[in-house]
Short mmCIF file of N, CA and C in Angstrom, two decimals:
data_model
loop_
_atom_site.label_atom_id
_atom_site.label_comp_id
_atom_site.label_asym_id
_atom_site.label_seq_id
_atom_site.Cartn_x
_atom_site.Cartn_y
_atom_site.Cartn_z
N MET A 273 1.07 -1.03 -0.19
CA MET A 273 0.14 -0.06 0.14
C MET A 273 0.74 1.17 0.12
N ALA A 274 1.04 1.97 -1.15
CA ALA A 274 1.90 2.89 -1.22
C ALA A 274 0.91 4.31 -0.92
N SER A 275 1.92 5.48 -0.14
CA SER A 275 1.29 6.47 -0.37
C SER A 275 2.04 7.62 -1.01
N VAL A 276 0.97 8.39 -1.65
CA VAL A 276 1.90 9.02 -2.60
C VAL A 276 1.38 10.59 -2.07
N LEU A 277 1.90 11.38 -1.55
CA LEU A 277 1.62 12.79 -1.02
C LEU A 277 2.44 13.72 -2.05
N SER A 278 1.56 14.96 -2.48
CA SER A 278 2.22 16.02 -2.96
C SER A 278 3.29 16.88 -1.83
N PRO A 279 4.05 17.45 -2.37
CA PRO A 279 5.11 18.33 -1.68
C PRO A 279 4.83 19.04 -0.50
N ASP A 280 3.50 19.75 -0.92
CA ASP A 280 2.90 20.71 -0.04
C ASP A 280 1.98 20.06 0.93
N GLY A 281 2.12 18.93 1.15
CA GLY A 281 1.41 17.93 2.12
C GLY A 281 -0.66 18.20 1.83
N TYR A 282 -0.90 18.43 0.53
CA TYR A 282 -2.21 18.25 0.07
C TYR A 282 -2.23 17.04 -0.62
N VAL A 283 -3.57 16.59 -0.86
CA VAL A 283 -3.82 15.80 -1.51
C VAL A 283 -3.66 15.82 -3.22
N PRO A 284 -2.98 15.36 -3.90
CA PRO A 284 -2.81 15.40 -5.40
C PRO A 284 -3.98 15.52 -6.00
N ALA A 285 -3.41 16.41 -6.92
CA ALA A 285 -4.84 16.73 -8.15
C ALA A 285 -5.56 15.25 -8.75
N THR A 286 -4.81 14.43 -8.91
CA THR A 286 -5.13 13.39 -9.58
C THR A 286 -5.97 12.89 -8.61
N VAL A 287 -6.43 12.71 -7.48
CA VAL A 287 -7.38 12.00 -6.45
C VAL A 287 -8.78 12.11 -7.26
N ARG A 288 -9.64 11.20 -7.42
CA ARG A 288 -10.89 11.18 -8.15
C ARG A 288 -11.92 10.38 -6.61
N THR A 289 -11.11 9.72 -6.11
CA THR A 289 -12.14 9.23 -4.94
C THR A 289 -11.86 8.98 -3.78
N SER A 290 -12.56 9.54 -2.52
CA SER A 290 -12.16 9.53 -1.04
C SER A 290 -13.26 8.69 -0.36
N VAL A 291 -12.71 7.93 0.85
CA VAL A 291 -12.86 6.72 1.28
C VAL A 291 -13.25 7.07 2.77
N LYS A 292 -14.23 6.96 3.60
CA LYS A 292 -14.26 7.20 4.98
C LYS A 292 -14.07 5.73 5.55
N ILE A 293 -13.42 5.76 6.34
CA ILE A 293 -13.29 4.30 7.20
C ILE A 293 -13.16 4.35 8.78
N LEU A 294 -14.10 4.36 9.23
CA LEU A 294 -14.03 4.05 10.72
C LEU A 294 -12.92 2.94 11.20
N VAL A 295 -12.21 3.46 12.42
CA VAL A 295 -11.28 2.37 13.19
C VAL A 295 -12.03 2.78 14.76
N VAL A 296 -12.72 1.37 14.87
CA VAL A 296 -13.37 1.17 16.28
C VAL A 296 -12.73 0.07 16.76
N GLY A 297 -13.54 0.18 18.38
CA GLY A 297 -13.03 -1.03 19.33
C GLY A 297 -13.09 -0.38 20.58
N PRO A 298 -12.93 -1.14 21.61
CA PRO A 298 -13.48 -0.85 23.26
C PRO A 298 -12.34 -0.04 23.49
N PHE A 299 -12.50 0.71 24.89
CA PHE A 299 -11.69 1.59 25.52
C PHE A 299 -10.29 0.99 25.43
N ALA A 300 -9.10 1.75 25.04
CA ALA A 300 -7.59 1.47 25.56
C ALA A 300 -7.32 0.37 24.35
N VAL A 301 -7.61 0.38 23.28
CA VAL A 301 -7.07 -1.13 22.70
C VAL A 301 -6.45 -0.46 21.52
N GLY A 302 -6.09 0.86 21.18
CA GLY A 302 -4.83 1.37 20.56
C GLY A 302 -5.48 1.76 19.03
N LYS A 303 -6.36 2.27 19.13
CA LYS A 303 -6.87 3.10 18.00
C LYS A 303 -6.44 4.11 17.91
N THR A 304 -6.00 5.04 18.73
CA THR A 304 -5.34 6.37 18.59
C THR A 304 -3.60 6.09 17.63
N THR A 305 -3.51 4.85 18.43
CA THR A 305 -2.11 4.71 18.12
C THR A 305 -2.26 4.21 16.21
N TYR A 306 -3.06 3.32 16.09
CA TYR A 306 -3.55 3.11 14.84
C TYR A 306 -3.92 4.18 13.79
N VAL A 307 -4.29 4.58 14.06
CA VAL A 307 -4.58 6.34 13.08
C VAL A 307 -3.11 6.68 13.04
N GLY A 308 -2.42 6.90 14.04
CA GLY A 308 -1.08 7.94 14.06
C GLY A 308 -0.43 7.42 13.03
N THR A 309 -0.03 5.70 13.42
CA THR A 309 0.53 5.04 12.74
C THR A 309 0.34 5.01 11.23
N LEU A 310 -0.48 4.78 10.66
CA LEU A 310 -0.78 5.22 9.17
C LEU A 310 -1.03 6.19 8.53
N SER A 311 -1.21 6.92 9.30
CA SER A 311 -1.65 8.81 8.54
C SER A 311 -0.35 9.08 8.31
N GLU A 312 -0.51 10.08 7.23
CA GLU A 312 0.23 10.87 6.23
C GLU A 312 0.91 11.99 6.54
N ILE A 313 -0.05 12.30 7.34
CA ILE A 313 -0.53 13.61 7.84
C ILE A 313 -0.25 13.73 9.19
N ARG A 314 -0.18 14.61 9.83
CA ARG A 314 0.11 14.53 11.22
C ARG A 314 -1.24 14.59 11.63
N PRO A 315 -1.58 13.62 12.56
CA PRO A 315 -2.90 12.78 13.06
C PRO A 315 -3.71 14.03 13.89
N LEU A 316 -5.15 14.51 13.47
CA LEU A 316 -5.47 15.10 14.74
C LEU A 316 -6.14 13.94 15.42
N ARG A 317 -5.56 14.71 16.94
CA ARG A 317 -5.88 13.53 18.22
C ARG A 317 -6.37 14.48 19.46
N THR A 318 -7.52 13.64 20.12
CA THR A 318 -8.34 14.43 20.86
C THR A 318 -8.03 14.17 22.29
N GLU A 319 -6.87 13.86 22.62
CA GLU A 319 -6.75 12.76 23.78
C GLU A 319 -6.55 13.71 24.92
N GLU A 320 -6.57 13.48 26.02
CA GLU A 320 -6.62 13.95 27.39
C GLU A 320 -6.54 13.19 28.23
N THR A 321 -5.32 13.72 29.44
CA THR A 321 -5.27 13.31 30.50
C THR A 321 -6.61 12.70 31.56
N MET A 322 -5.98 11.60 31.98
CA MET A 322 -7.44 10.90 32.37
C MET A 322 -7.31 11.53 34.06
N THR A 323 -8.53 11.79 34.42
CA THR A 323 -8.67 12.14 35.90
C THR A 323 -9.10 10.84 36.89
N GLN A 324 -9.08 11.62 38.22
CA GLN A 324 -9.53 10.61 39.21
C GLN A 324 -11.20 10.52 38.89
N ALA A 325 -11.64 11.64 38.85
CA ALA A 325 -13.07 11.56 38.57
C ALA A 325 -13.49 10.34 37.28
N GLY A 326 -12.31 10.25 36.24
CA GLY A 326 -13.00 9.42 35.12
C GLY A 326 -12.63 7.97 35.92
N ALA A 327 -11.99 7.69 36.52
CA ALA A 327 -11.67 6.17 37.23
C ALA A 327 -13.07 5.97 37.49
N LEU A 328 -14.31 6.49 37.47
CA LEU A 328 -15.51 6.18 38.41
C LEU A 328 -16.09 5.24 36.66
N VAL A 329 -16.13 5.82 35.65
CA VAL A 329 -16.48 5.53 34.55
C VAL A 329 -15.67 4.85 33.48
N ASP A 330 -14.27 5.04 33.43
CA ASP A 330 -13.68 4.22 32.97
C ASP A 330 -13.07 2.89 33.27
N ASP A 331 -13.24 1.83 33.09
CA ASP A 331 -12.88 0.61 34.07
C ASP A 331 -11.30 0.55 33.09
N LEU A 332 -10.14 0.67 34.24
CA LEU A 332 -8.69 0.22 33.70
C LEU A 332 -8.36 -1.04 34.06
N SER A 333 -9.16 -2.00 34.33
CA SER A 333 -8.95 -3.25 34.58
C SER A 333 -8.07 -4.17 33.49
N GLY A 334 -7.28 -4.82 33.57
CA GLY A 334 -6.83 -5.46 32.07
C GLY A 334 -6.20 -4.59 31.38
N VAL A 335 -6.11 -3.01 31.72
CA VAL A 335 -5.58 -2.06 30.99
C VAL A 335 -4.05 -1.93 31.22
N ARG A 336 -2.94 -2.08 30.59
CA ARG A 336 -1.22 -1.47 30.93
C ARG A 336 -1.31 -0.29 30.66
N GLY A 337 -0.64 0.96 31.76
CA GLY A 337 0.04 2.23 31.48
C GLY A 337 -1.07 2.83 30.43
N LYS A 338 -2.32 2.96 30.52
CA LYS A 338 -3.25 4.18 30.04
C LYS A 338 -3.33 5.26 31.13
N ASN A 339 -2.93 6.24 30.34
CA ASN A 339 -2.99 7.59 31.28
C ASN A 339 -4.02 8.64 30.69
N THR A 340 -4.25 8.34 29.60
CA THR A 340 -4.74 9.45 28.16
C THR A 340 -5.92 8.35 27.83
N THR A 341 -6.98 9.34 26.90
CA THR A 341 -8.19 8.75 26.62
C THR A 341 -8.86 9.54 25.50
N THR A 342 -9.16 8.72 24.63
CA THR A 342 -9.53 10.03 23.28
C THR A 342 -11.29 10.64 23.96
N VAL A 343 -11.15 11.71 23.84
CA VAL A 343 -12.88 12.63 24.13
C VAL A 343 -13.29 12.99 22.84
N ALA A 344 -13.06 12.56 21.60
CA ALA A 344 -13.73 13.16 20.94
C ALA A 344 -13.29 12.02 19.49
N MET A 345 -12.40 12.40 18.93
CA MET A 345 -12.10 11.16 17.73
C MET A 345 -10.68 11.55 17.61
N ASP A 346 -10.30 10.73 16.59
CA ASP A 346 -8.90 10.56 15.87
C ASP A 346 -9.23 10.79 14.53
N PHE A 347 -8.04 11.73 13.79
CA PHE A 347 -8.37 11.45 12.23
C PHE A 347 -7.13 11.87 11.50
N GLY A 348 -6.73 10.88 10.65
CA GLY A 348 -5.89 10.74 9.80
C GLY A 348 -6.30 10.40 8.03
N ARG A 349 -5.20 10.48 7.49
CA ARG A 349 -5.52 10.71 5.93
C ARG A 349 -4.48 9.53 5.57
N LEU A 350 -4.85 8.98 4.40
CA LEU A 350 -3.66 7.57 3.38
C LEU A 350 -4.20 7.92 2.14
N THR A 351 -3.82 8.78 1.45
CA THR A 351 -3.15 8.34 -0.33
C THR A 351 -2.98 6.96 -0.74
N ILE A 352 -3.40 6.41 -1.25
CA ILE A 352 -3.27 5.10 -1.86
C ILE A 352 -3.50 5.45 -3.28
N GLY A 353 -1.78 5.01 -4.00
CA GLY A 353 -1.43 4.95 -5.26
C GLY A 353 -1.97 6.74 -6.08
N ASP A 354 -2.66 7.05 -7.15
CA ASP A 354 -2.68 8.39 -7.49
C ASP A 354 -4.06 8.90 -7.42
N ASP A 355 -5.46 8.16 -7.09
CA ASP A 355 -6.53 8.79 -6.91
C ASP A 355 -7.13 7.89 -6.14
N VAL A 356 -7.30 7.45 -5.18
CA VAL A 356 -8.03 7.42 -3.93
C VAL A 356 -7.21 7.89 -2.56
N VAL A 357 -8.06 8.16 -1.82
CA VAL A 357 -7.37 8.89 -0.46
C VAL A 357 -8.76 8.06 0.37
N LEU A 358 -8.21 7.47 1.26
CA LEU A 358 -8.98 6.92 2.59
C LEU A 358 -8.67 8.18 3.83
N TYR A 359 -9.91 8.48 4.06
CA TYR A 359 -9.84 9.27 5.58
C TYR A 359 -10.15 7.95 6.87
N LEU A 360 -9.40 8.39 7.74
CA LEU A 360 -9.41 7.37 8.95
C LEU A 360 -10.06 7.84 10.02
N PHE A 361 -10.99 7.77 10.53
CA PHE A 361 -11.89 8.66 11.78
C PHE A 361 -11.68 7.27 12.59
N GLY A 362 -10.82 7.67 13.91
CA GLY A 362 -11.02 6.96 15.08
C GLY A 362 -12.08 7.16 16.03
N ALA A 363 -12.87 6.36 16.29
CA ALA A 363 -13.82 6.54 17.39
C ALA A 363 -13.65 6.28 18.96
N PRO A 364 -14.02 7.14 19.63
CA PRO A 364 -13.80 6.40 21.39
C PRO A 364 -14.36 5.19 21.52
N GLY A 365 -13.94 4.49 22.45
CA GLY A 365 -13.99 3.33 22.93
C GLY A 365 -15.38 3.24 23.84
N GLN A 366 -15.64 4.30 24.50
CA GLN A 366 -16.43 3.90 25.56
C GLN A 366 -17.92 4.29 25.16
N GLN A 367 -18.77 3.53 26.06
CA GLN A 367 -20.36 3.65 25.83
C GLN A 367 -20.85 4.85 25.56
N ARG A 368 -20.24 5.48 26.65
CA ARG A 368 -21.16 7.03 26.62
C ARG A 368 -20.95 8.31 25.02
N PHE A 369 -20.16 7.58 24.65
CA PHE A 369 -19.76 8.15 23.33
C PHE A 369 -20.60 7.62 21.97
N THR A 370 -21.37 6.59 22.42
CA THR A 370 -22.11 5.57 21.44
C THR A 370 -22.69 7.09 20.02
N GLN A 371 -23.65 7.86 20.70
CA GLN A 371 -24.35 8.90 19.96
C GLN A 371 -23.32 9.47 19.07
N MET A 372 -22.13 9.48 19.24
CA MET A 372 -20.66 10.48 18.18
C MET A 372 -20.45 9.08 17.33
N TRP A 373 -20.34 7.53 17.91
CA TRP A 373 -20.18 6.83 16.88
C TRP A 373 -20.95 6.85 15.78
N LYS A 374 -22.38 7.20 15.70
CA LYS A 374 -23.30 6.99 14.70
C LYS A 374 -23.34 8.35 13.89
N ASP A 375 -22.96 8.92 14.55
CA ASP A 375 -22.33 10.28 13.89
C ASP A 375 -21.50 10.12 12.79
N LEU A 376 -20.46 9.97 13.50
CA LEU A 376 -18.76 9.54 12.65
C LEU A 376 -19.52 8.58 11.63
N ALA A 377 -20.36 7.58 11.70
CA ALA A 377 -20.35 6.56 11.15
C ALA A 377 -21.32 6.57 9.60
N TYR A 378 -22.02 8.06 9.63
CA TYR A 378 -22.25 8.70 8.38
C TYR A 378 -21.80 8.80 7.42
N GLY A 379 -21.61 8.12 6.47
CA GLY A 379 -20.98 8.09 5.02
C GLY A 379 -19.94 7.49 5.21
N ALA A 380 -19.42 6.82 6.15
CA ALA A 380 -18.17 5.50 5.91
C ALA A 380 -18.82 4.46 4.97
N LEU A 381 -17.63 3.73 4.58
CA LEU A 381 -17.70 2.66 3.34
C LEU A 381 -17.67 1.49 4.12
N GLY A 382 -17.07 1.36 5.51
CA GLY A 382 -16.78 0.33 6.38
C GLY A 382 -15.88 0.72 7.92
N ALA A 383 -15.63 -0.21 8.66
CA ALA A 383 -15.09 -0.11 9.57
C ALA A 383 -14.26 -1.32 9.92
N LEU A 384 -13.29 -1.16 10.62
CA LEU A 384 -12.15 -1.61 11.23
C LEU A 384 -12.07 -1.77 12.57
N VAL A 385 -12.55 -3.13 13.33
CA VAL A 385 -12.54 -2.79 14.69
C VAL A 385 -11.10 -3.97 15.07
N LEU A 386 -10.51 -2.91 16.11
CA LEU A 386 -9.24 -3.29 16.71
C LEU A 386 -10.09 -4.29 18.14
N VAL A 387 -9.30 -5.05 18.57
CA VAL A 387 -9.70 -5.95 19.23
C VAL A 387 -8.45 -6.66 20.26
N ASP A 388 -8.51 -6.30 21.48
CA ASP A 388 -7.45 -7.00 22.35
C ASP A 388 -7.60 -7.65 23.24
N PRO A 389 -6.88 -9.14 22.64
CA PRO A 389 -6.68 -10.46 22.85
C PRO A 389 -6.87 -10.89 24.08
N THR A 390 -6.77 -9.88 25.04
CA THR A 390 -6.85 -10.39 26.66
C THR A 390 -8.19 -9.83 26.86
N ARG A 391 -8.77 -8.89 26.13
CA ARG A 391 -10.57 -8.80 26.64
C ARG A 391 -11.32 -8.82 25.33
N LEU A 392 -11.25 -10.21 24.61
CA LEU A 392 -12.27 -9.97 23.67
C LEU A 392 -13.64 -9.55 24.09
N GLU A 393 -14.52 -10.21 25.16
CA GLU A 393 -15.78 -9.60 25.56
C GLU A 393 -16.04 -8.46 25.42
N GLU A 394 -15.17 -7.56 25.88
CA GLU A 394 -15.31 -6.11 25.63
C GLU A 394 -15.82 -5.79 23.96
N SER A 395 -15.48 -6.33 23.05
CA SER A 395 -15.73 -5.97 21.39
C SER A 395 -17.22 -6.53 20.85
N PHE A 396 -17.82 -7.22 22.14
CA PHE A 396 -19.28 -7.57 21.64
C PHE A 396 -20.14 -6.25 21.77
N ASP A 397 -19.84 -5.44 22.01
CA ASP A 397 -20.61 -3.86 22.21
C ASP A 397 -20.39 -3.36 20.70
N VAL A 398 -19.10 -3.08 20.42
CA VAL A 398 -18.74 -2.26 19.31
C VAL A 398 -19.15 -3.16 18.16
N MET A 399 -18.96 -4.47 17.69
CA MET A 399 -19.16 -4.97 16.71
C MET A 399 -21.06 -4.83 16.74
N GLY A 400 -21.77 -5.44 17.72
CA GLY A 400 -23.26 -5.03 17.71
C GLY A 400 -23.74 -3.79 17.50
N LEU A 401 -22.64 -2.68 17.73
CA LEU A 401 -23.26 -1.26 17.64
C LEU A 401 -23.32 -0.78 15.48
N LEU A 402 -22.17 -1.94 15.11
CA LEU A 402 -21.79 -1.59 13.78
C LEU A 402 -23.16 -2.38 12.92
N GLU A 403 -23.29 -3.62 13.11
CA GLU A 403 -24.63 -4.73 12.51
C GLU A 403 -25.48 -3.52 12.79
N GLU A 404 -26.04 -2.90 13.76
CA GLU A 404 -26.86 -2.17 14.28
C GLU A 404 -27.00 -1.35 12.86
N LEU A 405 -26.27 -0.31 12.92
CA LEU A 405 -26.17 0.78 11.85
C LEU A 405 -25.88 0.00 10.43
N GLY A 406 -25.63 -1.23 10.14
CA GLY A 406 -25.50 -1.99 8.68
C GLY A 406 -24.16 -1.50 8.35
N LEU A 407 -23.11 -1.60 9.19
CA LEU A 407 -21.67 -1.34 8.33
C LEU A 407 -20.96 -2.28 8.62
N PRO A 408 -20.19 -2.40 7.05
CA PRO A 408 -19.54 -3.69 7.12
C PRO A 408 -18.42 -3.73 7.83
N TYR A 409 -17.67 -4.55 8.05
CA TYR A 409 -16.50 -4.20 8.88
C TYR A 409 -15.62 -5.62 9.06
N ALA A 410 -14.28 -5.49 9.25
CA ALA A 410 -13.23 -6.28 9.42
C ALA A 410 -12.87 -6.19 11.07
N VAL A 411 -12.30 -7.38 11.46
CA VAL A 411 -11.59 -7.34 12.70
C VAL A 411 -9.98 -7.80 12.73
N ALA A 412 -9.44 -6.58 13.19
CA ALA A 412 -8.17 -6.99 13.61
C ALA A 412 -7.26 -7.11 14.91
N VAL A 413 -7.07 -8.04 15.41
CA VAL A 413 -6.25 -8.46 16.55
C VAL A 413 -5.19 -7.95 17.00
N ASN A 414 -4.90 -6.90 17.52
CA ASN A 414 -3.81 -6.06 18.20
C ASN A 414 -3.00 -6.69 19.10
N GLN A 415 -2.27 -6.97 18.51
CA GLN A 415 -1.17 -7.90 19.47
C GLN A 415 -0.28 -7.09 20.08
N PHE A 416 -0.54 -6.82 21.48
CA PHE A 416 0.25 -6.13 22.16
C PHE A 416 1.43 -6.83 22.38
N ASP A 417 2.33 -6.07 23.08
CA ASP A 417 3.44 -6.76 23.57
C ASP A 417 3.14 -7.99 24.88
N GLY A 418 3.64 -9.22 24.74
CA GLY A 418 3.22 -10.38 25.68
C GLY A 418 1.89 -10.59 25.27
N ALA A 419 1.27 -10.12 24.54
CA ALA A 419 -0.76 -10.61 24.16
C ALA A 419 -0.45 -12.28 23.88
N PRO A 420 -1.44 -12.67 24.38
CA PRO A 420 -1.37 -14.07 24.09
C PRO A 420 -2.05 -14.34 22.53
N ARG A 421 -1.61 -15.44 22.13
CA ARG A 421 -1.72 -15.65 20.43
C ARG A 421 -2.72 -16.68 20.63
N PHE A 422 -4.15 -16.36 19.68
CA PHE A 422 -5.04 -17.79 19.72
C PHE A 422 -5.35 -18.18 18.30
N PRO A 423 -5.42 -19.25 17.87
CA PRO A 423 -5.64 -19.98 16.45
C PRO A 423 -6.80 -19.19 16.07
N GLU A 424 -6.97 -19.01 15.05
CA GLU A 424 -7.88 -18.13 14.08
C GLU A 424 -9.04 -18.82 14.30
N ALA A 425 -9.40 -19.89 14.41
CA ALA A 425 -10.69 -20.85 14.82
C ALA A 425 -11.19 -20.58 16.08
N GLU A 426 -10.36 -20.39 17.28
CA GLU A 426 -10.89 -20.01 18.72
C GLU A 426 -11.13 -18.62 18.21
N LEU A 427 -10.56 -17.78 17.84
CA LEU A 427 -10.93 -16.29 17.85
C LEU A 427 -12.38 -16.05 17.22
N ARG A 428 -12.95 -16.51 16.02
CA ARG A 428 -14.02 -16.27 15.76
C ARG A 428 -14.83 -17.35 16.45
N GLU A 429 -14.42 -18.27 16.80
CA GLU A 429 -15.83 -18.64 17.77
C GLU A 429 -15.96 -17.99 19.12
N ALA A 430 -14.82 -17.31 19.57
CA ALA A 430 -15.05 -16.41 20.76
C ALA A 430 -15.92 -15.33 20.33
N LEU A 431 -15.42 -14.65 19.40
CA LEU A 431 -16.09 -13.29 18.72
C LEU A 431 -17.37 -13.18 18.11
N ASP A 432 -17.96 -14.92 17.85
CA ASP A 432 -19.17 -15.02 17.09
C ASP A 432 -19.16 -14.52 15.60
N LEU A 433 -17.88 -14.79 14.99
CA LEU A 433 -17.81 -13.77 13.63
C LEU A 433 -18.74 -14.59 12.67
N LEU A 434 -19.14 -14.27 11.54
CA LEU A 434 -19.43 -14.92 10.44
C LEU A 434 -18.56 -15.34 9.59
N PRO A 435 -18.84 -16.62 9.08
CA PRO A 435 -17.54 -17.20 7.96
C PRO A 435 -17.04 -15.80 7.24
N GLU A 436 -17.53 -14.92 6.49
CA GLU A 436 -17.05 -14.06 5.76
C GLU A 436 -16.62 -12.73 6.34
N THR A 437 -16.42 -12.52 7.11
CA THR A 437 -15.87 -11.59 8.11
C THR A 437 -14.46 -11.73 8.15
N ARG A 438 -13.82 -10.83 7.75
CA ARG A 438 -12.28 -10.86 7.50
C ARG A 438 -11.59 -10.75 8.87
N LEU A 439 -10.73 -11.24 9.29
CA LEU A 439 -9.83 -11.57 10.85
C LEU A 439 -8.60 -11.35 10.78
N VAL A 440 -7.77 -10.68 11.02
CA VAL A 440 -6.34 -10.61 10.72
C VAL A 440 -5.74 -10.59 12.26
N SER A 441 -4.74 -10.41 12.61
CA SER A 441 -3.72 -10.01 13.48
C SER A 441 -2.99 -8.80 12.76
N CYS A 442 -2.36 -7.94 13.99
CA CYS A 442 -1.76 -6.47 13.88
C CYS A 442 -1.31 -6.09 14.63
N ASP A 443 0.12 -5.45 14.32
CA ASP A 443 0.46 -4.44 15.89
C ASP A 443 0.02 -3.02 15.03
N ALA A 444 -0.42 -2.56 15.86
CA ALA A 444 -1.00 -1.21 15.87
C ALA A 444 0.25 0.16 15.37
N ARG A 445 1.45 -0.14 16.15
CA ARG A 445 2.73 0.65 16.19
C ARG A 445 3.61 0.05 14.98
N ASP A 446 3.07 -0.83 14.11
CA ASP A 446 3.75 -1.03 12.89
C ASP A 446 2.98 -0.71 11.51
N ARG A 447 3.95 0.11 10.99
CA ARG A 447 2.93 0.72 9.70
C ARG A 447 2.62 -0.50 8.67
N GLY A 448 3.22 -1.47 8.47
CA GLY A 448 3.35 -2.59 7.52
C GLY A 448 2.19 -3.33 8.05
N SER A 449 2.26 -3.74 8.78
CA SER A 449 1.18 -4.24 10.00
C SER A 449 -0.16 -4.03 9.76
N SER A 450 -0.03 -2.35 10.27
CA SER A 450 -1.13 -2.20 10.31
C SER A 450 -1.99 -1.70 8.48
N ALA A 451 -1.24 -1.65 7.62
CA ALA A 451 -1.31 -1.35 6.54
C ALA A 451 -2.34 -2.57 5.76
N GLN A 452 -1.72 -3.89 6.48
CA GLN A 452 -2.48 -4.86 5.76
C GLN A 452 -3.73 -5.28 6.71
N ALA A 453 -3.91 -4.64 7.75
CA ALA A 453 -5.18 -5.04 8.49
C ALA A 453 -5.86 -3.85 7.43
N LEU A 454 -5.73 -2.64 7.18
CA LEU A 454 -6.78 -1.89 6.42
C LEU A 454 -6.67 -2.65 5.14
N ILE A 455 -5.86 -2.87 4.50
CA ILE A 455 -6.12 -4.06 3.20
C ILE A 455 -7.11 -5.12 3.29
N SER A 456 -7.14 -5.51 4.59
CA SER A 456 -8.35 -6.81 4.26
C SER A 456 -9.86 -5.99 4.39
N LEU A 457 -9.77 -4.90 5.21
CA LEU A 457 -11.10 -4.52 5.10
C LEU A 457 -11.52 -3.89 3.75
N VAL A 458 -10.38 -3.40 3.45
CA VAL A 458 -10.53 -2.83 1.64
C VAL A 458 -11.03 -4.15 1.08
N ASP A 459 -10.27 -5.02 0.89
CA ASP A 459 -10.35 -6.06 0.11
C ASP A 459 -12.15 -6.82 0.38
N TYR A 460 -12.14 -6.84 1.68
CA TYR A 460 -14.04 -7.39 2.04
C TYR A 460 -14.58 -6.14 1.51
N LEU A 461 -14.73 -5.07 1.60
CA LEU A 461 -15.62 -3.67 1.36
C LEU A 461 -15.98 -3.88 -0.19
N PHE A 462 -14.76 -4.41 -1.27
CA PHE A 462 -15.03 -4.70 -2.40
C PHE A 462 -15.27 -5.63 -3.60
N ASP A 463 -15.63 -6.89 -2.17
CA ASP A 463 -15.42 -8.16 -2.81
C ASP A 463 -16.72 -8.69 -3.35
N PRO A 464 -16.83 -8.47 -4.57
CA PRO A 464 -18.07 -8.52 -5.49
C PRO A 464 -18.99 -9.70 -4.71
N ILE A 465 -18.77 -10.91 -4.20
CA ILE A 465 -19.48 -11.60 -3.66
C ILE A 465 -20.16 -11.38 -2.71
N ARG A 466 -19.29 -10.78 -1.61
CA ARG A 466 -20.27 -9.72 -0.70
C ARG A 466 -21.15 -9.27 -0.95
N GLN A 467 -21.08 -8.10 -2.25
CA GLN A 467 -21.88 -7.15 -2.38
C GLN A 467 -22.99 -7.63 -2.78
N GLU A 468 -23.14 -8.73 -3.76
CA GLU A 468 -24.06 -9.27 -4.39
C GLU A 468 -24.91 -9.55 -3.21
N HIS A 469 -24.67 -9.93 -2.13
CA HIS A 469 -25.49 -10.44 -0.61
C HIS A 469 -25.98 -9.23 0.25
N SER A 470 -25.64 -7.84 -0.44
CA SER A 470 -25.74 -7.11 1.01
C SER A 470 -26.89 -6.18 0.56
#
């Protein structure tokens, strides 16, 4: 996935297609890191330091070293080839931002769901909301340092994924790995067989 950026930072004049993609997942799964890793521009981030008051609503159990949280969205851009640009919108993971998710989903072609392999059950609400919105998605298991690795069949069963739902592993800190996860989503979105049945 090559990125073609004009010298002045603007999208090249040859770009004819823009695609909006959501990057979603539960709280503290790596969405901000993922968008920042792939973005060819300085990403927009709305992270704020977590406070003691936030501990009452943001469950930090099972989360290592988390001291900031996204309070609105993350935004990045990735130009593909000469004529396509992807706009990446990272949605906050807490349930209190559900209405914001719905607003961000407007006009999106699809979503990439980041999953923490140590907290799989926290992804159910995310995928349920995407299904409610009718937004197609692929799933990327973010392999943190020291995170367990499970066979694909076990992950599919644990996440209750349909056979056609794309499932990949990635490291949100690694550009190549993150790009492969995005490619799996784009391939799925443009799969003619899926389009026939949607």
